[in-house]
Coordinates of C-alpha atoms in Angstrom, one line a residue:
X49 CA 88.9 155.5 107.0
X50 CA 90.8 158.6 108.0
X51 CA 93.8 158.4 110.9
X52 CA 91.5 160.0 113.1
X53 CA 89.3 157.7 113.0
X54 CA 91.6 154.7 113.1
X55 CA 93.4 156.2 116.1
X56 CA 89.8 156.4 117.7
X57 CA 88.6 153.2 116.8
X58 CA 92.0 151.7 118.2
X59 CA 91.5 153.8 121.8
X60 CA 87.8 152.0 122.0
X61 CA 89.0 148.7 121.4
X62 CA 91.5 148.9 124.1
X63 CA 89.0 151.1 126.5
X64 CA 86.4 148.0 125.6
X65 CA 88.9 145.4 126.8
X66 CA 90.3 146.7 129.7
X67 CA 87.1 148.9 131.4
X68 CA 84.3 148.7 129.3
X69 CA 82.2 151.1 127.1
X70 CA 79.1 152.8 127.7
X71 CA 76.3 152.3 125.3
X72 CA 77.1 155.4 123.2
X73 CA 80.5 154.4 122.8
X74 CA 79.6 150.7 121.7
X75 CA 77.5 152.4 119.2
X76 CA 80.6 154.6 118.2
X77 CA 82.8 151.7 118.0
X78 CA 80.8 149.9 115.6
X79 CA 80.0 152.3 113.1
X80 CA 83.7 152.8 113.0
X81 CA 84.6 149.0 112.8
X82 CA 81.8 148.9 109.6
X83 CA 83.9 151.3 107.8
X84 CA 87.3 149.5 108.5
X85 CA 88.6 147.3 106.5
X86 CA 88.5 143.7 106.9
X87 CA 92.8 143.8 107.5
X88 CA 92.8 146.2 109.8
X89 CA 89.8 145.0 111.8
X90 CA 91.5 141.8 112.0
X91 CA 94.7 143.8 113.4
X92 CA 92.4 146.0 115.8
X93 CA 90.6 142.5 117.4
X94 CA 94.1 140.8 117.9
X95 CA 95.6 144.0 119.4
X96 CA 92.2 143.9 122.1
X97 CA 93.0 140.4 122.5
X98 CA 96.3 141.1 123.8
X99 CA 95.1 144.1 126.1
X100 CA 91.9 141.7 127.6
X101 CA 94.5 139.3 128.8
X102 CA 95.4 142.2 132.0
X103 CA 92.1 141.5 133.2
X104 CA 92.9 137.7 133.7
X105 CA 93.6 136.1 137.3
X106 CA 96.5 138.1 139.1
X107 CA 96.7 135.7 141.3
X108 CA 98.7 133.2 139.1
X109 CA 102.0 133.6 136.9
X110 CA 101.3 134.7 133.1
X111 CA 100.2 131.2 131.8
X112 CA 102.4 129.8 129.1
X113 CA 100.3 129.2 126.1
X114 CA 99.0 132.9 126.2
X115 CA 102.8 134.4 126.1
X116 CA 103.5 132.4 123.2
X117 CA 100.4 133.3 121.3
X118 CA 101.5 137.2 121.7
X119 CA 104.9 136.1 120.6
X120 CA 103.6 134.3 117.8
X121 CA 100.7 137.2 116.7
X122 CA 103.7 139.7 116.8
X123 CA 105.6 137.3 114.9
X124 CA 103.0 137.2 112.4
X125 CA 102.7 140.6 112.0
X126 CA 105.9 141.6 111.5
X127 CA 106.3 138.8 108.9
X128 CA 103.1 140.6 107.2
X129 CA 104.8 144.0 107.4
X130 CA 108.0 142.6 105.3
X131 CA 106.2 140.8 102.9
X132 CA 104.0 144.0 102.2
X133 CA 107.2 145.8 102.3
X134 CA 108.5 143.6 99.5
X135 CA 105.5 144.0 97.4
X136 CA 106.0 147.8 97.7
X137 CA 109.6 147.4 96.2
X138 CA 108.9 145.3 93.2
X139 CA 108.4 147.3 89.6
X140 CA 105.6 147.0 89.1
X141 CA 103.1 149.8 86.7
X142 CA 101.1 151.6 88.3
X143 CA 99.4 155.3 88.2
X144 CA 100.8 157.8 90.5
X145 CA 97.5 157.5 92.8
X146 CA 98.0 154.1 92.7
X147 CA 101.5 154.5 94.6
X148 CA 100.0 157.4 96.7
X149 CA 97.2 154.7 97.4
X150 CA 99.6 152.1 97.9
X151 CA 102.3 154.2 100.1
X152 CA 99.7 155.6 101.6
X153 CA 98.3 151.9 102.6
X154 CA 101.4 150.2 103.5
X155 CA 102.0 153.6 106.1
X156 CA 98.8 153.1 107.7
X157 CA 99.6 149.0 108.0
X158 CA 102.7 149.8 109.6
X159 CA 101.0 152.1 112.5
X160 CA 98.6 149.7 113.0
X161 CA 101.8 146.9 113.4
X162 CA 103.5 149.5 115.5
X163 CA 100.2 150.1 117.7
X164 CA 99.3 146.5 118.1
X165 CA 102.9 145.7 118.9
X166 CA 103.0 148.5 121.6
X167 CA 99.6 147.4 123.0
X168 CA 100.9 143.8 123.2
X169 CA 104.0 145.0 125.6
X170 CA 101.9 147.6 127.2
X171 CA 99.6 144.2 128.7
X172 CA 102.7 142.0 129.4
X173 CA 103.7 144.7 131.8
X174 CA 100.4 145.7 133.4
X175 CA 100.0 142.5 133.5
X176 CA 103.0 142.2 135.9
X177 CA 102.1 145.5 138.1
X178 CA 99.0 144.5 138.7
X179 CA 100.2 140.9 139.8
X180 CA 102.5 143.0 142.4
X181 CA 100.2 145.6 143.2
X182 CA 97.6 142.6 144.0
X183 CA 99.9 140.7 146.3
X184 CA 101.0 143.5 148.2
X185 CA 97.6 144.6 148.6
X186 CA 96.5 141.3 150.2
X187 CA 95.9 141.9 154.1
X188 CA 97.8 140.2 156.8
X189 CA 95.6 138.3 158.8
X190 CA 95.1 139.8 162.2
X191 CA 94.8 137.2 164.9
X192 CA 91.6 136.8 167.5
X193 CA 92.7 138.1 170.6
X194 CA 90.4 135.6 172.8
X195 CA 88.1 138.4 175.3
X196 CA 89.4 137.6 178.8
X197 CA 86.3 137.0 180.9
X198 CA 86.4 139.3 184.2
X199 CA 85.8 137.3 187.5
X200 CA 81.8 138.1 187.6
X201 CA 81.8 136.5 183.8
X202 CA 84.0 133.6 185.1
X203 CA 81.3 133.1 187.7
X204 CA 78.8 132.8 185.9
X205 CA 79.9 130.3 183.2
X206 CA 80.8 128.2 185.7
X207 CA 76.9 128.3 187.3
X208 CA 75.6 127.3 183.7
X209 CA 78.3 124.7 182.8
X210 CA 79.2 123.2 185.7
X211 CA 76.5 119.9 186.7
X212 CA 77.9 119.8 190.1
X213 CA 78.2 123.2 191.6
X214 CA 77.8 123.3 195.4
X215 CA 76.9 126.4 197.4
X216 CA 77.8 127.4 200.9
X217 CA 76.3 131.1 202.3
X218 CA 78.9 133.5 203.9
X219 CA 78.2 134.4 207.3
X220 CA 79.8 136.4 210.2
X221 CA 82.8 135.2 212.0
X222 CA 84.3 136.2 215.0
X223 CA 85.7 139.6 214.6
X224 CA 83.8 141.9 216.4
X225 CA 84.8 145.5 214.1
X226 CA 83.4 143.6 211.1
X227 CA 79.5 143.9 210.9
X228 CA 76.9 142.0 208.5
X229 CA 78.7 139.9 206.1
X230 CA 76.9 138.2 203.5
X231 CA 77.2 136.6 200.0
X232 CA 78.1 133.0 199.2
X233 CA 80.7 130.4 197.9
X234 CA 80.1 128.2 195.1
X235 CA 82.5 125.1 194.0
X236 CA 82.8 122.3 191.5
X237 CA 84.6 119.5 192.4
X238 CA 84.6 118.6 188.6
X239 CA 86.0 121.8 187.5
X240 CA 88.4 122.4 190.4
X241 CA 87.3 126.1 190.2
X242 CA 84.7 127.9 192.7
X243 CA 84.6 131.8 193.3
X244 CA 83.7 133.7 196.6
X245 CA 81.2 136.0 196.1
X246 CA 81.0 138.6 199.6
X247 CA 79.6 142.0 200.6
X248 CA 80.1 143.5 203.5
X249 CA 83.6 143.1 203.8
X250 CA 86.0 146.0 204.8
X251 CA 89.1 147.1 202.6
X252 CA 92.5 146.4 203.7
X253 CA 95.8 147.4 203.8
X254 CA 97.8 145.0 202.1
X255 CA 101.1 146.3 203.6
X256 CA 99.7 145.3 206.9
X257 CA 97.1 142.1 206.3
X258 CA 95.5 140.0 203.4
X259 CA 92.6 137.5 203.2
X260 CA 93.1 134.1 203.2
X261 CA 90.2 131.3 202.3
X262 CA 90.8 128.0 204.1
X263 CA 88.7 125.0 202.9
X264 CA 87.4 122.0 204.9
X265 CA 86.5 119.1 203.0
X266 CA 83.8 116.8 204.6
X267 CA 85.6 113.7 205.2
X268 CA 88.6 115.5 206.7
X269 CA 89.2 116.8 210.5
X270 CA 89.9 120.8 210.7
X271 CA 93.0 120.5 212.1
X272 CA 94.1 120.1 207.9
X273 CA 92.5 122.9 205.6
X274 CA 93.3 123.3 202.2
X275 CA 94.6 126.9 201.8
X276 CA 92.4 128.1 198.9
X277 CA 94.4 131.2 198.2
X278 CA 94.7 135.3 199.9
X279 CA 92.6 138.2 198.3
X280 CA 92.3 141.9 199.2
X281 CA 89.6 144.2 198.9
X282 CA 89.9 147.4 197.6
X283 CA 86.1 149.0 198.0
X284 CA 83.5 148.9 199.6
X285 CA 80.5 147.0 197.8
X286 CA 80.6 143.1 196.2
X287 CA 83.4 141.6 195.4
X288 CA 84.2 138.2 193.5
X289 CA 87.4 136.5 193.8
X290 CA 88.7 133.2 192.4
X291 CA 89.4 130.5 194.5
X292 CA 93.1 129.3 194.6
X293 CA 92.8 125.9 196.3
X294 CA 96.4 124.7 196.5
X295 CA 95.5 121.2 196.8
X296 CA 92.5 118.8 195.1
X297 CA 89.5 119.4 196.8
X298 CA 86.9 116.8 197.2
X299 CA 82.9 117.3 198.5
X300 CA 83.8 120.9 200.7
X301 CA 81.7 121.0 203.8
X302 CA 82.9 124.5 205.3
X303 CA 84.9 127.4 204.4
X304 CA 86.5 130.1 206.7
X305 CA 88.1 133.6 205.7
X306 CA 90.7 134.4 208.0
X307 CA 93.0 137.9 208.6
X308 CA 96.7 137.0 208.1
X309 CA 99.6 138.9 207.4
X310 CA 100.8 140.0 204.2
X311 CA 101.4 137.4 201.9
X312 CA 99.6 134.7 204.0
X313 CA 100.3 131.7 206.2
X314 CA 100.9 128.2 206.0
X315 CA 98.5 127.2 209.3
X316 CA 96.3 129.5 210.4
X317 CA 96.0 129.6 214.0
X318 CA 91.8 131.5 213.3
X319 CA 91.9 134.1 215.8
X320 CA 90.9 136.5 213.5
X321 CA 88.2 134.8 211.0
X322 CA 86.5 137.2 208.9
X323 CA 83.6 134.9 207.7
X324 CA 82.3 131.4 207.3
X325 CA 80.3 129.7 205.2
X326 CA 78.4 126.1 205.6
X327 CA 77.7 124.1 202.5
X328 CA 74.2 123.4 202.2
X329 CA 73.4 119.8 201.8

């Protein structure tokens, strides 16, 4: 076999081991490897050995027994190359194409040695880019932001959840410039959560008044509402707001929106009530 072909053979071996052939080159590669001999094929299938071993798991460290048998297979080659080296020393008769034959041989062993030996670094460190290349590839996790439910969404999670969701319907109060109010008021006293739901409102200044939402439990006298918070409203049109009830609220019977002054009050002394709404029982 001709160092052309040799070279050629050697470049399908490694292609074979570290991508993969296509059907013409398979057929290539084995009419070459039929007119190799056996030496060299054996050389050629321990140098693809070494090269397949870059296609092994990245994800763990070079595993022992396999860098050892690439020290060893080098070892063993090298130990070939002497010994043939020896042989080529000794007197010995021969014809002048004999030595031709024979220098001629022990050349083409030692290019094969040299290829395999290169091949065998050559995988060691691919081996050891790709391992880096792999881990710096691997993505960061990026964490769930959790969707933050807007009021209306809030609301109505709470309707199908909650087993014990009262209602109360918002009606006019006593403020004459305000006109038809309507809407409603739900609230669980499991869930310590309700939401005002009111049209009909009108937008305030919040530099001169604010909302406020006063709760009357049942059992309890109105002299002592809970303060359940102070809203604005911005637009014209629905609005839902969350109730803020400072203290536990048991069984609500009515609730009353007042007009206060910025930033609320403690009592309200309900001159100026927006809106009420009856629980329905």
């Amino acid at each position: 076999m001709s160092n052309v072909n040799e070279e050629r053979m050697l470049d399908l071996l490694i292609q074979q081991a570290t991508y993969g052939l296509s059907e013409a080159e398979e057929r290539e590669l084995a009419s070459l490897e039929s007119a190799s001999p056996a030496g060299r094929e054996n050389s050629i299938e321990l140098t693809a050995a070494a090269i397949s071993m870059v296609g092994i798991d990245q994800t763990a460290e070079m595993p022992a027994h396999l860098r050892s048998r690439i020290t060893a297979d080098a070892a063993r080659y090298f130990d070939e190359l002497d010994e043939q080296k020896a042989r080529a020393n000794a007197p010995a008769p021969a014809t002048a194409a004999d030595e031709a034959n024979s220098g001629g041989s022990w050349w083409n062993s030692l290019g094969w040695l040299v290829a395999a030996a290169a091949c065998i670094a050559l995988a060691v460190n691919l081996y050891t880019t790709r391992q880096a290349q792999d881990i710096a590839a691997v993505p960061t996790p990026t964490p769930e932001v959790e969707k933050v439910l807007s009021p209306g969404e809030q609301l109505q999670q709470l309707l199908a959840q909650a087993p014990d969701v009262q209602r109360a319907e918002i009606g006019k109060g006593n403020v004459p410039e305000i006109g038809s109010v309507a809407g409603d008021i739900v609230w669980s006293d499991e869930r310590q959560s309700g939401y005002i739901r009111v049209r009909g409102l009108p937008a305030n200044d919040p530099s001169q008044e604010t909302y406020q939402l006063w709760i009357f439990e049942e059992n309890q006298g109105d002299k002592t509402p809970i303060d359940g918070g102070i809203f604005d409203i911005t637009a014209d049109g629905e609005a839902i707001i969350p109730i803020d009830a400072r203290l536990k609220t048991r069984n609500p019977g009515l609730f009353a929106i007042t007009i206060e002054k910025p930033g609320g009050v403690v009592v309200s002394d309900r001159k100026r009530i927006a809106a009420l709404a009856k629980s329905e029982t």
